[in-house]
Amino acid sequence: MHWPTHEVLNQSPALADYNLYQSDAALQEGVQREGAAWAVGELNATGAELGRADSLELGRLANQHAPQLRAFDAKGHRRDQIEFHPAWHTLMQGIAARGFHSAPWAQPRQGAHVARAAGYLLQAQVEAGTLCPTTMTYGAIPALAKHAQLARDWLPTLYRREYDARDLPLPQKRGGLIGMGMTEKQGGSDVRANTTLALPQADGSHALTGHKWFFSAPQCDAHLVLAQAPEGLSCFFVPRWRPDGSKNPVLIQRLKDKLGNKSNASSEVEFHAAYGLLLGEAGRGVPTILEMGTYTRLDCVLGTTGMMRQAVSQAIHHSRHRSAFGQLLAQQPLMQNVLADLALETEAAITLSLRMARAFDAQDDEPETLLRRLLTPAAKYWVCKRGPELAAEAMEVMGGNGYVEEGVHARIYREMPVNSIWEGSGNIMCLDVLRAIGKSPRTVEVLQAELAPALGRHPGYDRYVARLQAQFADTAALETRARRLTQQLVLAVQASLLLQHAPDFVAEAFVASRLEGDWGESFGTLGASVAKEALIARALAI
């Protein structure tokens, strides 16, 4: 008996072998506008390489095969090493070769942070766990540069575009990575409750004894760690190897079993009189390590935006090939409303994140510095809050196929919450917005200057900015209103940027939906006048 051949019908082809950069109009325009036009050739090559099917497969493999802790060898000696799937190492090699861990510091030039931000956004569409050590190294370099000995001994290796996974003292390595350890069991974000002690030693170093409840990327060559010195909470540089060539006693207790971020090793550790060097001023550990946190918070926004971009691209691609009830999904009015709304949210996040990156390029400019201090926590709050909701809606476009692990949507959905939690959860970000406003009276002036160029372009925007200014003027119950104020701030900046730089149909849709209230409680509730087909076509140009 011959059974009929089973034919698979009406399934969308895999979205692969396309250029992540060339298919993204908002990203291309932002790179040009924010000062990184010189990087277009490299970004185009990166987009082509990361969009290949084999590159996307590396992301799946790195997460399917989670890292394993090897605390001891067969004879019972401590190893404290992490074993990764080869896909992790291949991804890290690509990241290092592209300079995402250090390029703006190693080759500083106008637009360097914007170029890196665009590349990082592309990399996030392939795999997010590998971005953890990438981000921490990028953020740590400015702090290390202020310490003469560490700058001399460590920066040349960190600047190299090489990935070296070997667990060896730094002089024997071709490249290096930096991690961090801030939180403890009893305190969480309240790091001033930390109990880890740092005792001064005769050679000028400190001996650290205590623990960290979250110790990110324990395989890194060194970590920035908060501990209580005699002068108060201080920041220390803790390498994996002591200067005498012996292993520093930073003992990995276990790896975290996380909701997402499966490819990346997050750990709990104990310090048994571990060697550390004071970084920054004694007793000023929080300001010292928060300099690193400013950069990692930028990357939280970029990483979330990149995952949003990939989720929406997958949803649009699927809808262009999948039929239901006799018509392609992409041609059905209600699905067009959903896809256009998702595309609009993603373009606003891309535009904002690249504007933020430009502020990081202007390190010595006071207005840009003030704007950076305000926008970084604000954007981290709002964009990283929007990410999980967008990922869920994009998954729903795929139907049941979006909910299974063979596809990318389940991984993106599980990954999304980490950027909202890591480097300060939502409340911490909103309180930091209030601190930025309270620290300098010029901060609100700088924000107003940022919003001013779009005034007069749309009456709905003008009314919204006036309401925002009234919110700032009202100092009653500011902490209670911090989330609403932060949300309104971000929406105003996004609207300003889109009104100035995006096509009219994009800006009109954003103002109508996000500022004027013509928007429901979920995605897919845009008004009838919105140019939905144009938004979808712009979102994925393939």
Coordinates of C-alpha atoms in Angstrom, one line a residue:
M1 CA 0.0 0.0 0.0
H2 CA 1.3 3.4 -0.9
W3 CA 0.4 6.1 1.6
P4 CA -0.1 9.6 0.2
T5 CA 2.8 12.0 0.7
H6 CA 2.1 14.5 3.4
E7 CA 2.5 18.0 2.0
V8 CA 3.0 21.0 4.3
L9 CA 0.9 23.9 3.1
N10 CA 0.3 27.5 4.1
Q11 CA 3.3 27.8 6.4
S12 CA 5.5 30.9 6.2
P13 CA 9.1 30.3 5.1
A14 CA 11.9 31.0 7.7
L15 CA 12.9 34.6 7.9
A16 CA 16.6 34.2 7.2
D17 CA 19.4 35.1 4.7
Y18 CA 18.4 38.8 4.7
N19 CA 20.2 41.9 5.7
L20 CA 19.1 43.1 9.1
Y21 CA 20.4 46.6 8.5
Q22 CA 19.2 47.2 4.9
S23 CA 15.7 46.0 5.8
D24 CA 15.4 48.6 8.6
A25 CA 14.7 52.1 7.3
A26 CA 14.4 53.7 10.7
L27 CA 17.8 52.4 11.8
Q28 CA 19.5 53.5 8.5
E29 CA 18.1 57.0 8.8
G30 CA 19.0 57.2 12.5
V31 CA 22.7 56.3 11.8
Q32 CA 23.0 59.0 9.2
R33 CA 21.2 61.6 11.3
E34 CA 23.0 61.0 14.6
G35 CA 26.5 61.2 13.2
A36 CA 27.7 57.7 12.2
A37 CA 27.4 57.8 8.5
W38 CA 31.0 56.8 8.2
A39 CA 30.0 53.4 9.7
V40 CA 27.4 52.5 7.1
G41 CA 29.6 50.1 5.2
E42 CA 30.5 48.1 8.3
L43 CA 26.9 48.1 9.5
N44 CA 25.8 46.8 6.2
A45 CA 28.2 44.0 6.3
T46 CA 27.2 43.2 9.9
G47 CA 23.6 43.2 8.9
A48 CA 24.2 40.7 6.1
E49 CA 26.3 38.4 8.3
L50 CA 24.0 38.4 11.2
G51 CA 20.9 37.8 9.0
R52 CA 22.3 34.6 7.6
A53 CA 20.5 31.4 8.6
D54 CA 23.6 29.9 10.2
S55 CA 24.1 33.0 12.4
L56 CA 20.5 32.9 13.6
E57 CA 21.0 29.2 14.3
L58 CA 23.8 30.0 16.7
G59 CA 21.4 31.9 18.8
R60 CA 19.1 28.9 19.1
L61 CA 22.0 26.5 19.9
A62 CA 23.5 28.8 22.6
N63 CA 20.2 28.9 24.5
Q64 CA 19.3 25.3 24.0
H65 CA 22.6 24.1 25.5
A66 CA 22.9 26.2 28.7
P67 CA 26.3 26.7 30.3
Q68 CA 27.4 24.3 33.0
L69 CA 29.4 24.9 36.2
R70 CA 32.5 22.8 36.7
A71 CA 33.3 23.7 40.3
F72 CA 35.8 20.9 40.8
D73 CA 38.0 18.6 38.7
A74 CA 38.0 14.8 38.9
K75 CA 40.4 14.8 41.8
G76 CA 38.5 17.3 43.9
H77 CA 40.5 20.5 43.1
R78 CA 38.6 23.7 42.7
R79 CA 38.1 24.8 39.1
D80 CA 35.3 27.4 39.2
Q81 CA 35.0 27.3 35.5
I82 CA 32.0 27.5 33.1
E83 CA 31.6 25.3 30.1
F84 CA 29.7 26.8 27.2
H85 CA 28.3 25.3 23.9
P86 CA 30.6 26.1 20.9
A87 CA 27.8 28.4 19.6
W88 CA 28.4 30.8 22.5
H89 CA 32.1 31.1 21.7
T90 CA 31.3 31.6 18.0
L91 CA 28.9 34.4 18.8
M92 CA 31.4 36.0 21.2
Q93 CA 34.1 35.9 18.6
G94 CA 31.9 37.8 16.2
I95 CA 31.0 40.4 18.9
A96 CA 34.7 41.0 19.7
A97 CA 35.6 41.2 16.1
R98 CA 33.0 43.9 15.6
G99 CA 34.3 45.8 18.6
F100 CA 31.0 46.0 20.4
H101 CA 32.8 45.5 23.8
S102 CA 35.2 48.4 23.4
A103 CA 35.3 50.2 20.0
P104 CA 34.2 53.7 21.1
W105 CA 37.0 53.7 23.7
A106 CA 39.7 52.0 21.5
Q107 CA 39.0 54.1 18.4
P108 CA 37.2 57.3 19.6
R109 CA 35.7 59.5 17.0
Q110 CA 32.5 61.4 16.4
G111 CA 29.5 59.0 16.2
A112 CA 31.5 56.1 17.7
H113 CA 28.8 55.3 20.3
V114 CA 26.0 55.7 17.7
A115 CA 27.8 53.3 15.4
R116 CA 28.2 50.8 18.2
A117 CA 24.6 51.2 19.3
A118 CA 23.4 50.4 15.8
G119 CA 25.6 47.3 15.6
Y120 CA 24.5 46.2 19.1
L121 CA 20.9 46.6 18.1
L122 CA 21.6 44.2 15.1
Q123 CA 23.4 41.7 17.3
A124 CA 20.5 41.7 19.8
Q125 CA 18.3 40.3 17.1
V126 CA 20.4 37.1 16.9
E127 CA 21.1 36.4 20.6
A128 CA 20.9 38.4 23.8
G129 CA 22.8 36.4 26.4
T130 CA 26.2 37.1 24.9
L131 CA 25.5 40.8 25.2
C132 CA 25.8 40.6 29.0
P133 CA 29.7 40.4 29.2
T134 CA 29.8 42.6 26.1
T135 CA 27.9 45.3 27.9
M136 CA 29.7 45.1 31.2
T137 CA 33.1 45.4 29.5
Y138 CA 31.9 48.4 27.5
G139 CA 30.7 50.0 30.7
A140 CA 33.7 49.2 32.9
I141 CA 36.3 50.7 30.6
P142 CA 35.7 54.3 31.5
A143 CA 36.0 53.5 35.2
L144 CA 39.2 51.5 34.6
A145 CA 40.7 54.3 32.6
K146 CA 40.8 56.5 35.7
H147 CA 43.0 54.1 37.6
A148 CA 46.6 54.4 36.3
Q149 CA 47.7 50.9 37.0
L150 CA 44.6 49.2 35.7
A151 CA 44.6 51.4 32.6
R152 CA 48.2 50.5 31.9
D153 CA 47.8 46.7 32.5
W154 CA 44.3 46.0 31.3
L155 CA 43.0 48.4 28.7
P156 CA 45.3 47.3 25.9
T157 CA 44.0 43.8 26.2
L158 CA 40.4 44.9 26.6
Y159 CA 40.7 47.1 23.5
R160 CA 41.7 44.2 21.2
R161 CA 39.0 42.8 18.9
E162 CA 39.7 39.3 20.0
Y163 CA 37.8 36.8 22.1
D164 CA 39.9 34.5 24.3
A165 CA 37.8 32.1 26.4
R166 CA 40.8 30.5 28.2
D167 CA 40.9 30.8 32.0
L168 CA 44.4 32.3 32.3
P169 CA 46.1 35.3 33.8
L170 CA 45.6 38.4 31.6
P171 CA 49.2 38.7 30.4
Q172 CA 48.7 35.3 28.7
K173 CA 45.5 36.2 26.9
R174 CA 44.7 37.8 23.6
G175 CA 41.5 39.5 24.8
G176 CA 39.6 40.1 27.9
L177 CA 36.1 40.7 29.4
I178 CA 34.8 42.4 32.6
G179 CA 31.8 41.5 34.7
M180 CA 30.2 42.9 37.8
G181 CA 28.9 41.9 41.3
M182 CA 26.7 44.3 43.2
T183 CA 23.8 42.7 44.9
E184 CA 23.6 40.4 47.9
K185 CA 20.9 38.3 49.4
Q186 CA 19.7 40.8 52.0
G187 CA 19.7 43.9 50.0
G188 CA 19.0 43.5 46.3
S189 CA 19.0 47.0 44.7
D190 CA 19.6 48.5 48.2
V191 CA 23.4 47.9 47.8
R192 CA 24.2 50.0 50.9
A193 CA 22.9 47.0 52.9
N194 CA 25.8 44.9 51.5
T195 CA 27.8 43.0 54.1
T196 CA 30.9 41.9 52.1
L197 CA 34.0 43.3 53.8
A198 CA 37.1 44.6 52.2
L199 CA 40.1 44.8 54.6
P200 CA 43.2 46.9 53.7
Q201 CA 46.4 44.9 53.1
A202 CA 50.0 45.9 53.4
D203 CA 50.6 46.0 49.7
G204 CA 47.8 48.5 49.1
S205 CA 45.2 45.9 48.0
H206 CA 42.1 44.8 49.9
A207 CA 41.0 41.3 50.9
L208 CA 37.3 40.7 50.2
T209 CA 35.3 38.3 52.3
G210 CA 31.5 37.8 51.8
H211 CA 29.2 36.9 48.9
K212 CA 27.2 38.1 45.9
W213 CA 23.7 36.8 45.2
F214 CA 23.9 37.8 41.5
F215 CA 27.4 37.7 40.0
S216 CA 27.2 38.3 36.3
A217 CA 29.2 36.3 33.8
P218 CA 31.6 34.6 36.3
Q219 CA 33.9 33.5 33.5
C220 CA 35.0 37.1 32.9
D221 CA 38.7 38.0 33.6
A222 CA 37.7 40.5 36.3
H223 CA 34.7 42.0 38.0
L224 CA 33.8 45.3 39.6
V225 CA 32.5 44.5 43.1
L226 CA 30.9 46.5 45.9
A227 CA 32.2 45.9 49.4
Q228 CA 32.3 47.6 52.8
A229 CA 35.8 49.2 53.3
P230 CA 36.7 51.0 56.6
E231 CA 35.6 54.2 54.9
G232 CA 32.3 52.8 53.7
L233 CA 30.8 51.1 50.7
S234 CA 33.5 51.1 48.0
C235 CA 34.1 49.7 44.5
F236 CA 36.8 47.1 43.9
F237 CA 38.4 45.5 40.9
V238 CA 38.6 41.8 41.5
P239 CA 40.5 39.7 38.9
R240 CA 40.2 36.0 38.4
W241 CA 43.9 35.6 39.0
R242 CA 46.1 37.2 41.6
P243 CA 49.3 39.1 40.6
D244 CA 51.4 36.1 41.8
G245 CA 49.7 33.8 39.3
S246 CA 47.5 32.0 41.7
K247 CA 43.7 31.7 41.4
N248 CA 41.8 34.4 43.2
P249 CA 39.5 32.7 45.7
V250 CA 36.2 33.8 44.1
L251 CA 34.2 30.5 44.6
I252 CA 31.2 29.9 42.3
Q253 CA 28.5 28.3 44.4
R254 CA 25.9 27.7 41.6
L255 CA 24.5 29.1 38.4
K256 CA 21.1 30.7 38.4
D257 CA 18.3 28.8 36.8
K258 CA 16.6 31.8 35.1
L259 CA 13.4 32.4 33.2
G260 CA 15.3 33.5 30.1
N261 CA 18.8 34.6 29.2
K262 CA 19.6 30.9 29.2
S263 CA 22.8 31.1 27.2
N264 CA 24.5 33.4 29.7
A265 CA 26.0 32.3 33.0
S266 CA 24.7 34.2 36.1
S267 CA 26.0 33.0 39.4
E268 CA 26.2 33.1 43.2
V269 CA 29.7 33.4 44.6
E270 CA 31.6 33.6 47.8
F271 CA 34.8 35.7 48.4
H272 CA 37.4 34.0 50.7
A273 CA 39.8 36.9 51.3
A274 CA 39.8 37.6 47.5
Y275 CA 42.4 40.0 46.1
G276 CA 40.9 43.4 45.1
L277 CA 42.1 46.9 44.1
L278 CA 40.2 50.0 45.2
L279 CA 38.6 51.6 42.2
G280 CA 37.6 55.2 42.7
E281 CA 37.4 57.0 46.0
A282 CA 37.0 54.9 49.2
G283 CA 33.5 55.2 50.5
R284 CA 32.1 56.3 47.1
G285 CA 31.5 52.9 45.6
V286 CA 28.0 53.5 44.4
P287 CA 28.9 56.6 42.3
T288 CA 31.9 54.7 40.9
I289 CA 30.0 51.6 39.8
L290 CA 27.1 53.7 38.6
E291 CA 29.3 55.2 35.9
M292 CA 29.5 51.7 34.6
G293 CA 25.7 51.4 35.1
T294 CA 25.0 54.4 32.9
Y295 CA 26.4 52.6 29.9
T296 CA 24.9 49.2 30.7
R297 CA 21.5 50.9 31.0
L298 CA 21.9 52.3 27.5
D299 CA 22.5 48.7 26.4
C300 CA 19.3 47.6 28.2
V301 CA 17.4 49.9 25.9
L302 CA 19.3 48.9 22.9
G303 CA 19.0 45.2 23.6
T304 CA 15.3 45.4 24.2
T305 CA 14.9 47.5 21.0
G306 CA 16.8 44.9 19.0
M307 CA 14.6 42.1 20.3
M308 CA 11.5 44.2 19.6
R309 CA 12.7 44.7 16.1
Q310 CA 13.3 41.0 15.5
A311 CA 9.9 40.0 17.0
V312 CA 8.1 42.5 14.7
S313 CA 10.1 41.5 11.7
Q314 CA 9.1 37.8 12.2
A315 CA 5.5 38.7 12.7
I316 CA 5.3 40.9 9.5
H317 CA 7.2 38.3 7.5
H318 CA 4.8 35.5 8.7
S319 CA 1.7 37.6 7.9
R320 CA 2.9 38.2 4.4
H321 CA 3.0 34.4 3.7
R322 CA 0.2 33.0 5.9
S323 CA -3.4 32.9 4.7
A324 CA -6.5 32.6 6.7
F325 CA -10.2 32.7 5.7
G326 CA -9.1 33.1 2.0
Q327 CA -6.8 36.1 2.5
L328 CA -3.2 36.7 3.5
L329 CA -3.0 37.9 7.1
A330 CA -1.1 41.0 6.0
Q331 CA -4.1 42.1 3.9
Q332 CA -6.7 41.8 6.7
P333 CA -7.6 45.1 8.3
L334 CA -7.5 44.0 12.0
M335 CA -4.1 42.3 11.5
Q336 CA -2.8 45.4 9.7
N337 CA -3.8 47.4 12.8
V338 CA -1.8 45.1 15.1
L339 CA 1.3 45.0 12.8
A340 CA 1.3 48.7 12.2
D341 CA 1.0 49.4 15.9
L342 CA 3.9 47.1 16.7
A343 CA 6.0 48.7 13.9
L344 CA 5.2 52.1 15.3
E345 CA 6.4 51.2 18.8
T346 CA 9.6 49.7 17.5
E347 CA 10.5 52.7 15.3
A348 CA 10.0 55.0 18.2
A349 CA 12.3 52.9 20.3
I350 CA 15.0 52.8 17.6
T351 CA 14.8 56.5 17.1
L352 CA 15.1 57.3 20.8
S353 CA 17.9 54.8 21.4
L354 CA 20.1 56.3 18.7
R355 CA 19.4 59.8 20.0
M356 CA 20.6 58.6 23.4
A357 CA 23.7 57.1 21.9
R358 CA 24.6 60.5 20.4
A359 CA 24.4 62.0 23.9
F360 CA 27.0 59.5 24.9
D361 CA 29.2 60.7 22.1
A362 CA 29.2 64.2 23.5
Q363 CA 31.0 63.4 26.7
D364 CA 32.2 66.9 27.5
D365 CA 29.0 68.8 26.5
E366 CA 27.0 69.9 29.5
P367 CA 23.5 69.9 28.0
E368 CA 24.1 66.5 26.4
T369 CA 25.4 65.2 29.7
L370 CA 22.4 66.4 31.5
L371 CA 20.1 64.9 28.9
R372 CA 22.0 61.6 29.1
R373 CA 21.5 61.4 32.8
L374 CA 17.8 62.1 32.4
L375 CA 16.9 60.0 29.3
T376 CA 18.9 56.9 30.2
P377 CA 16.9 55.8 33.2
A378 CA 13.7 57.2 31.6
A379 CA 14.1 55.2 28.4
K380 CA 15.2 52.1 30.3
Y381 CA 12.0 52.3 32.3
W382 CA 9.6 52.8 29.4
V383 CA 11.2 50.8 26.5
C384 CA 12.0 47.8 28.7
K385 CA 8.4 47.9 30.0
R386 CA 7.0 48.0 26.5
G387 CA 9.2 45.1 25.3
P388 CA 7.4 42.2 27.0
E389 CA 4.0 43.4 25.9
L390 CA 5.2 43.8 22.3
A391 CA 6.8 40.4 22.3
A392 CA 3.6 38.7 23.5
E393 CA 1.6 40.4 20.8
A394 CA 4.1 39.5 18.1
M395 CA 4.1 35.9 19.3
E396 CA 0.3 35.9 19.0
V397 CA 0.5 36.9 15.4
M398 CA 2.3 33.6 14.8
G399 CA -0.4 31.6 16.5
G400 CA 0.7 28.3 18.1
N401 CA 3.9 28.3 16.1
G402 CA 5.0 31.4 18.1
Y403 CA 4.6 29.5 21.4
V404 CA 6.9 26.6 20.6
E405 CA 10.6 26.6 21.3
E406 CA 11.7 25.8 17.7
G407 CA 10.9 29.4 16.8
V408 CA 12.5 32.6 18.1
H409 CA 9.4 34.2 19.7
A410 CA 9.4 32.0 22.8
R411 CA 13.0 32.9 23.5
I412 CA 12.5 36.6 22.9
Y413 CA 9.4 36.6 25.2
R414 CA 11.4 34.9 28.0
E415 CA 14.3 37.2 27.5
M416 CA 12.4 40.5 27.6
P417 CA 11.9 41.0 31.4
V418 CA 15.6 40.8 32.2
N419 CA 16.4 44.3 30.8
S420 CA 13.7 45.8 32.9
I421 CA 15.0 44.1 36.1
W422 CA 18.8 44.2 35.5
E423 CA 20.7 47.5 36.3
G424 CA 17.8 48.8 38.4
S425 CA 14.1 47.8 38.1
G426 CA 11.3 50.2 37.1
N427 CA 10.9 52.0 40.3
I428 CA 14.6 52.6 40.6
M429 CA 14.7 54.1 37.1
C430 CA 11.9 56.5 37.9
L431 CA 13.5 57.6 41.1
D432 CA 16.7 58.2 39.2
V433 CA 14.7 60.4 36.8
L434 CA 13.6 62.5 39.8
R435 CA 17.2 62.6 41.1
A436 CA 18.4 63.8 37.7
I437 CA 15.8 66.6 37.7
G438 CA 16.5 67.6 41.3
K439 CA 20.3 67.5 41.0
S440 CA 20.5 70.3 38.4
P441 CA 17.8 72.9 37.7
R442 CA 19.2 73.0 34.2
T443 CA 18.0 69.5 33.5
V444 CA 14.4 70.5 32.8
E445 CA 15.7 73.4 30.6
V446 CA 17.7 71.0 28.5
L447 CA 14.7 68.7 28.1
Q448 CA 12.6 71.7 27.0
A449 CA 15.3 72.6 24.5
E450 CA 15.2 69.0 23.2
L451 CA 11.4 69.2 22.8
A452 CA 11.2 72.7 21.3
P453 CA 12.2 72.0 17.7
A454 CA 9.0 70.0 17.2
L455 CA 6.7 72.6 18.6
G456 CA 4.3 74.0 16.0
R457 CA 4.4 70.8 13.9
H458 CA 1.3 69.2 15.4
P459 CA -1.3 70.7 17.8
G460 CA -1.6 67.5 19.7
Y461 CA 2.1 67.5 20.4
D462 CA 2.0 71.1 21.6
R463 CA -0.8 70.4 24.0
Y464 CA 1.0 67.3 25.3
V465 CA 4.3 69.2 26.0
A466 CA 2.3 71.9 27.8
R467 CA 0.8 69.3 30.1
L468 CA 4.2 67.8 30.7
Q469 CA 5.6 71.1 31.7
A470 CA 2.7 71.5 34.1
Q471 CA 3.6 68.1 35.6
F472 CA 7.2 69.2 36.2
A473 CA 6.0 72.4 37.8
D474 CA 3.8 70.5 40.2
T475 CA 6.1 69.3 43.0
A476 CA 3.4 67.6 45.1
A477 CA 3.7 63.8 45.5
L478 CA 6.4 63.6 42.9
E479 CA 7.6 60.2 44.0
T480 CA 4.1 58.8 43.8
R481 CA 3.7 60.2 40.3
A482 CA 7.2 59.2 39.1
R483 CA 6.1 56.4 36.8
R484 CA 3.5 58.5 35.0
L485 CA 5.9 61.4 34.7
T486 CA 8.7 59.2 33.3
Q487 CA 6.3 57.6 30.8
Q488 CA 5.1 61.0 29.6
L489 CA 8.7 62.3 29.4
V490 CA 9.7 59.5 27.1
L491 CA 6.7 59.7 24.9
A492 CA 7.2 63.4 24.4
V493 CA 10.9 62.9 23.4
Q494 CA 9.9 60.1 21.0
A495 CA 7.2 62.3 19.5
S496 CA 9.6 65.2 19.1
L497 CA 12.1 63.0 17.2
L498 CA 9.5 61.4 15.0
L499 CA 7.9 64.8 14.1
Q500 CA 11.3 66.2 13.2
H501 CA 12.8 63.2 11.3
A502 CA 10.3 60.5 10.4
P503 CA 7.8 60.4 7.5
D504 CA 4.6 62.3 8.3
F505 CA 2.5 59.2 8.4
V506 CA 4.7 57.8 11.1
A507 CA 4.7 60.9 13.3
E508 CA 1.0 61.5 12.8
A509 CA 0.2 58.0 13.9
F510 CA 2.4 58.3 17.0
V511 CA 1.0 61.6 18.1
A512 CA -2.6 60.4 17.5
S513 CA -2.2 57.2 19.3
R514 CA 0.4 57.9 22.1
L515 CA -0.3 61.5 22.9
E516 CA -3.9 62.3 22.0
G517 CA -5.5 59.3 23.5
D518 CA -6.7 57.7 20.2
W519 CA -5.3 54.4 21.4
G520 CA -6.7 51.5 23.4
E521 CA -5.2 49.4 26.2
S522 CA -3.4 47.0 23.8
F523 CA -1.7 46.9 20.5
G524 CA -3.9 46.9 17.4
T525 CA -6.1 49.8 18.4
L526 CA -4.9 52.5 16.1
G527 CA -7.4 55.0 14.6
A528 CA -9.0 54.5 11.2
S529 CA -7.0 57.4 9.7
V530 CA -3.6 55.8 10.4
A531 CA -1.6 54.8 7.3
K532 CA -1.2 51.2 8.4
E533 CA 0.0 49.6 5.2
A534 CA 2.7 52.3 4.9
L535 CA 3.9 51.6 8.4
I536 CA 4.1 47.9 7.8
A537 CA 5.9 48.3 4.5
R538 CA 8.4 50.7 6.1
A539 CA 9.0 48.3 9.0
L540 CA 10.4 45.4 6.9
A541 CA 11.8 46.3 3.5
I542 CA 12.3 42.9 2.0

